[in-house]
């Protein structure tokens, strides 16, 4: 388990982090979210001992040391590869830095290239690959040594939906193998889809911390998604409906004044008949993010 307690960091007159505390458990994925400059990368750099800080950071009950790094996979926001090396030499080099000999790494390379659908061979130089395929090689370098703690700084940046799905599968596979995983992202849909837990930072402080669904439920199930022949005006006139938004043909999102209104609304909208869609939900992470961060901090 990664345990962060009262982590603080100041850069000159800027308080980048202030009393940040949270845990990342084995076999779980934590999304670290917040606006630009909230302290996400500073948190990662503190975990990796790239910078000095106050507070404590422990991995499996011990401080993070040079020996610990072999158990960590880190993907920085700024990607960096040695482009004159071949794919195989690049991957085996990074694996050796993590304590894996070439004879251990080499037989595994082809499987990873296939898993990420890399267009290129192990003998190709990095500089001959497309930008997207270079990013896949960087991800393979991060994961191939089977780390138990995985830190990914904006891993989905620049990936198209197909390649983003490949990365999600790799992250979920590492989770199933028992790794503790933490990643930052500005895409709340990715966080909501694959994360078990989340921490939201605002101006270097934790403003939300908990299981994703628990955090969403804190804000109340005041959103209702329905598909109905009723018109927007008719829905807006129903008791307990604050606002109505059209999502598509006969598809609406209702904002409720009180989540308790949902039961009566079901009867009023369905009339006791089959209804294609009636789903009462808490706000999405994207909506919560906008509420907690605020437009002035975007």
Coordinates of C-alpha atoms in Angstrom, one line a residue:
X1 CA 0.0 0.0 0.0
X2 CA 1.1 3.5 -0.8
X3 CA 0.4 5.8 2.2
X4 CA 0.7 9.5 1.9
X5 CA 0.4 11.5 5.1
X6 CA 0.4 15.3 5.5
X7 CA 2.4 15.9 2.3
X8 CA 3.3 19.5 1.8
X9 CA 5.5 21.3 -0.7
X10 CA 6.3 25.0 -1.2
X11 CA 8.1 26.5 -4.3
X12 CA 9.3 29.9 -3.2
X13 CA 6.0 31.8 -2.6
X14 CA 3.8 29.1 -4.0
X15 CA 2.2 26.5 -1.7
X16 CA 2.0 23.6 -4.2
X17 CA 0.8 21.0 -1.7
X18 CA -0.7 21.5 1.7
X19 CA -1.3 18.6 4.1
X20 CA -2.3 16.1 1.4
X21 CA -3.2 12.6 2.7
X22 CA -4.5 9.5 1.0
X23 CA -3.8 5.8 0.4
X24 CA -3.5 3.8 -2.8
X25 CA -4.4 0.1 -2.1
X26 CA -3.1 -3.0 -3.9
X27 CA -5.5 -4.2 -6.6
X28 CA -7.2 -0.8 -6.8
X29 CA -7.0 2.2 -9.2
X30 CA -7.0 5.8 -7.9
X31 CA -7.6 8.8 -10.1
X32 CA -5.8 12.0 -9.1
X33 CA -7.8 14.9 -10.5
X34 CA -7.7 18.6 -10.3
X35 CA -7.2 21.7 -12.5
X36 CA -3.9 22.6 -14.0
X37 CA -1.5 23.6 -11.2
X38 CA -3.5 21.8 -8.5
X39 CA -0.5 19.7 -7.5
X40 CA -0.9 16.4 -9.3
X41 CA 2.6 16.2 -10.8
X42 CA 4.1 17.6 -7.6
X43 CA 2.5 14.7 -5.7
X44 CA 4.0 12.2 -8.2
X45 CA 7.4 13.8 -8.0
X46 CA 7.3 13.7 -4.2
X47 CA 6.4 10.0 -4.2
X48 CA 9.4 9.3 -6.5
X49 CA 11.8 11.4 -4.3
X50 CA 12.5 13.8 -7.2
X51 CA 11.9 16.7 -4.9
X52 CA 12.1 17.5 -1.2
X53 CA 8.9 17.7 0.8
X54 CA 7.5 17.6 4.3
X55 CA 5.2 14.8 5.5
X56 CA 5.6 11.1 5.1
X57 CA 5.3 8.8 2.1
X58 CA 5.5 5.0 2.7
X59 CA 5.3 2.1 0.3
X60 CA 4.3 -1.2 2.1
X61 CA 5.2 0.5 5.4
X62 CA 8.6 1.7 4.5
X63 CA 10.0 4.9 3.0
X64 CA 10.5 5.0 -0.8
X65 CA 14.2 4.3 -1.4
X66 CA 16.4 3.4 -4.4
X67 CA 15.6 -0.2 -3.8
X68 CA 11.9 0.5 -3.9
X69 CA 12.1 1.9 -7.5
X70 CA 12.4 -1.6 -9.0
X71 CA 8.8 -2.1 -7.9
X72 CA 7.5 1.2 -9.4
X73 CA 6.4 1.9 -13.0
X74 CA 6.3 5.6 -13.8
X75 CA 5.0 7.3 -16.9
X76 CA 5.9 11.0 -16.9
X77 CA 3.7 13.6 -18.5
X78 CA 6.6 14.6 -20.7
X79 CA 7.4 11.5 -22.7
X80 CA 11.1 10.7 -23.3
X81 CA 12.7 8.0 -25.5
X82 CA 16.1 7.5 -27.0
X83 CA 15.0 7.7 -30.6
X84 CA 18.2 6.3 -32.1
X85 CA 17.8 3.0 -30.3
X86 CA 15.8 0.1 -31.6
X87 CA 12.5 -0.8 -30.0
X88 CA 14.1 -3.9 -28.4
X89 CA 17.1 -2.0 -27.0
X90 CA 14.9 0.8 -25.6
X91 CA 12.7 -1.6 -23.8
X92 CA 15.5 -3.8 -22.5
X93 CA 17.4 -0.8 -21.3
X94 CA 14.5 0.5 -19.2
X95 CA 13.8 -3.0 -17.9
X96 CA 17.5 -3.3 -16.8
X97 CA 17.1 -0.1 -14.8
X98 CA 14.3 -1.8 -13.0
X99 CA 16.4 -4.9 -12.2
X100 CA 15.2 -7.2 -15.1
X101 CA 18.0 -8.8 -17.1
X102 CA 17.9 -8.7 -20.9
X103 CA 17.3 -12.5 -21.0
X104 CA 14.2 -12.0 -18.9
X105 CA 12.8 -9.1 -20.9
X106 CA 13.5 -10.2 -24.5
X107 CA 11.1 -13.1 -24.7
X108 CA 8.3 -10.8 -23.4
X109 CA 8.7 -8.0 -25.9
X110 CA 6.7 -9.5 -28.8
X111 CA 3.8 -10.2 -26.6
X112 CA 3.7 -6.6 -25.4
X113 CA 4.0 -5.2 -29.0
X114 CA 1.1 -7.3 -30.0
X115 CA -0.9 -6.3 -26.9
X116 CA -0.6 -2.6 -27.7
X117 CA -0.9 -3.3 -31.5
X118 CA 2.4 -1.5 -32.2
X119 CA 2.9 -0.9 -35.9
X120 CA 6.6 -1.7 -36.2
X121 CA 9.0 -4.4 -35.3
X122 CA 11.4 -4.8 -32.4
X123 CA 14.3 -4.1 -34.8
X124 CA 12.9 -0.7 -35.9
X125 CA 14.5 2.4 -34.5
X126 CA 12.2 4.5 -32.3
X127 CA 12.5 7.5 -34.6
X128 CA 11.0 5.6 -37.5
X129 CA 7.7 5.0 -35.5
X130 CA 4.7 7.3 -35.5
X131 CA 4.2 9.5 -32.5
X132 CA 1.3 7.2 -31.4
X133 CA 3.4 4.1 -31.6
X134 CA 6.3 5.8 -29.8
X135 CA 3.9 6.5 -27.0
X136 CA 2.9 2.9 -26.9
X137 CA 6.6 1.9 -26.5
X138 CA 6.9 4.3 -23.6
X139 CA 3.9 2.6 -22.0
X140 CA 5.5 -0.8 -22.5
X141 CA 8.7 0.5 -20.9
X142 CA 6.6 1.6 -17.9
X143 CA 4.8 -1.7 -17.4
X144 CA 7.0 -4.6 -18.7
X145 CA 8.9 -5.2 -15.5
X146 CA 5.6 -5.9 -13.8
X147 CA 5.6 -3.1 -11.2
X148 CA 3.6 -3.3 -8.0
X149 CA 3.1 0.5 -7.9
X150 CA 2.2 2.2 -11.1
X151 CA 2.2 6.0 -11.5
X152 CA 0.8 7.4 -14.7
X153 CA 0.9 11.2 -15.3
X154 CA -1.8 12.0 -18.0
X155 CA -1.4 8.6 -19.7
X156 CA -4.3 9.1 -22.1
X157 CA -2.9 12.4 -23.4
X158 CA -2.7 12.2 -27.2
X159 CA -4.2 8.7 -27.5
X160 CA -7.1 8.2 -29.9
X161 CA -10.1 6.2 -28.5
X162 CA -8.9 2.9 -29.8
X163 CA -5.5 3.2 -28.3
X164 CA -6.9 4.6 -25.1
X165 CA -9.0 1.4 -24.8
X166 CA -5.8 -0.6 -25.2
X167 CA -4.2 1.3 -22.3
X168 CA -7.3 0.8 -20.2
X169 CA -7.1 -2.9 -20.7
X170 CA -3.4 -2.9 -19.7
X171 CA -4.2 -0.9 -16.6
X172 CA -7.0 -3.2 -15.6
X173 CA -4.8 -6.3 -16.2
X174 CA -2.2 -4.8 -13.8
X175 CA -4.9 -4.2 -11.3
X176 CA -6.0 -7.8 -11.5
X177 CA -2.4 -8.8 -10.9
X178 CA -2.5 -6.9 -7.6
X179 CA -0.8 -3.6 -8.5
X180 CA -1.6 -0.4 -6.8
X181 CA -2.3 2.2 -9.5
X182 CA -2.5 5.9 -9.5
X183 CA -3.0 8.1 -12.5
X184 CA -3.9 11.7 -13.2
X185 CA -6.3 12.7 -16.0
X186 CA -8.3 15.7 -17.1
X187 CA -10.8 13.3 -18.8
X188 CA -13.4 12.6 -16.1
X189 CA -15.0 9.9 -18.2
X190 CA -11.7 7.8 -18.0
X191 CA -11.6 8.2 -14.3
X192 CA -15.2 7.3 -13.8
X193 CA -14.9 4.3 -16.1
X194 CA -11.9 2.5 -14.6
X195 CA -11.1 4.0 -11.2
X196 CA -12.1 2.5 -7.8
X197 CA -11.1 5.6 -5.9
X198 CA -10.4 9.3 -6.5
X199 CA -8.6 12.2 -4.9
X200 CA -9.5 15.7 -6.1
X201 CA -6.9 18.5 -5.5
X202 CA -7.7 22.2 -5.6
X203 CA -4.8 24.6 -5.1
X204 CA -2.7 21.9 -3.5
X205 CA -5.4 20.7 -1.0
X206 CA -7.6 17.6 -1.0
X207 CA -11.2 18.6 -1.5
X208 CA -12.6 15.1 -2.3
X209 CA -11.3 11.7 -1.3
X210 CA -13.1 8.3 -1.5
X211 CA -14.5 5.6 -3.6
X212 CA -15.8 7.0 -6.9
X213 CA -19.4 5.9 -6.4
X214 CA -19.4 7.1 -2.8
X215 CA -18.1 10.5 -3.9
X216 CA -20.8 10.8 -6.5
X217 CA -23.5 9.8 -4.1
X218 CA -22.4 12.5 -1.7
X219 CA -24.0 15.0 -4.2
X220 CA -27.4 13.3 -4.2
X221 CA -29.2 11.4 -7.0
X222 CA -30.8 14.5 -8.4
X223 CA -30.4 13.7 -12.1
X224 CA -33.0 11.6 -13.9
X225 CA -32.5 10.3 -17.4
X226 CA -35.7 9.3 -19.3
X227 CA -36.9 8.4 -22.7
X228 CA -40.6 9.3 -23.1
X229 CA -43.1 10.6 -25.6
X230 CA -43.8 13.5 -23.2
X231 CA -42.6 16.9 -24.3
X232 CA -40.0 19.0 -22.5
X233 CA -42.7 21.4 -21.3
X234 CA -44.8 18.6 -19.9
X235 CA -41.8 17.2 -18.0
X236 CA -40.9 20.6 -16.7
X237 CA -44.4 21.0 -15.2
X238 CA -44.1 17.8 -13.1
X239 CA -43.6 18.1 -9.4
X240 CA -40.0 18.0 -8.2
X241 CA -38.5 18.9 -11.6
X242 CA -36.2 21.9 -11.6
X243 CA -34.8 21.8 -15.1
X244 CA -35.2 19.8 -18.3
X245 CA -32.4 19.2 -20.9
X246 CA -33.0 17.5 -24.2
X247 CA -30.5 14.8 -25.0
X248 CA -32.0 13.5 -28.2
X249 CA -35.3 12.5 -29.8
X250 CA -37.6 11.8 -26.8
X251 CA -34.6 11.6 -24.6
X252 CA -34.2 14.0 -21.6
X253 CA -32.2 14.7 -18.5
X254 CA -34.2 16.1 -15.6
X255 CA -32.7 18.0 -12.7
X256 CA -34.7 17.3 -9.5
X257 CA -35.3 19.6 -6.6
X258 CA -35.2 16.5 -4.3
X259 CA -34.0 13.0 -5.1
X260 CA -37.0 11.7 -3.2
X261 CA -39.2 12.9 -6.1
X262 CA -38.0 10.1 -8.3
X263 CA -40.5 7.5 -7.2
X264 CA -43.5 9.7 -7.9
X265 CA -42.0 10.8 -11.2
X266 CA -41.7 7.2 -12.3
X267 CA -45.4 6.7 -11.9
X268 CA -46.3 10.0 -13.6
X269 CA -44.0 9.4 -16.6
X270 CA -44.6 5.6 -17.1
X271 CA -48.3 5.5 -16.2
X272 CA -47.7 1.9 -15.1
X273 CA -46.5 0.9 -18.6
X274 CA -43.2 -0.2 -20.0
X275 CA -40.7 2.7 -20.3
X276 CA -37.5 2.4 -22.3
X277 CA -35.3 4.4 -20.0
X278 CA -35.7 5.7 -16.4
X279 CA -32.4 6.1 -14.6
X280 CA -31.9 8.2 -11.5
X281 CA -28.2 9.0 -11.0
X282 CA -25.9 11.3 -9.0
X283 CA -24.0 13.9 -11.0
X284 CA -21.1 12.7 -13.2
X285 CA -17.5 13.3 -12.1
X286 CA -17.3 15.9 -14.9
X287 CA -20.1 17.9 -13.3
X288 CA -18.7 17.5 -9.8
X289 CA -15.3 18.6 -11.1
X290 CA -16.8 21.8 -12.5
X291 CA -18.7 22.5 -9.3
X292 CA -15.7 21.9 -7.0
X293 CA -13.1 23.6 -9.1
X294 CA -15.2 26.4 -10.4
X295 CA -14.8 28.3 -13.7
X296 CA -12.4 30.8 -12.2
X297 CA -9.9 28.0 -11.6
X298 CA -10.2 26.3 -15.0

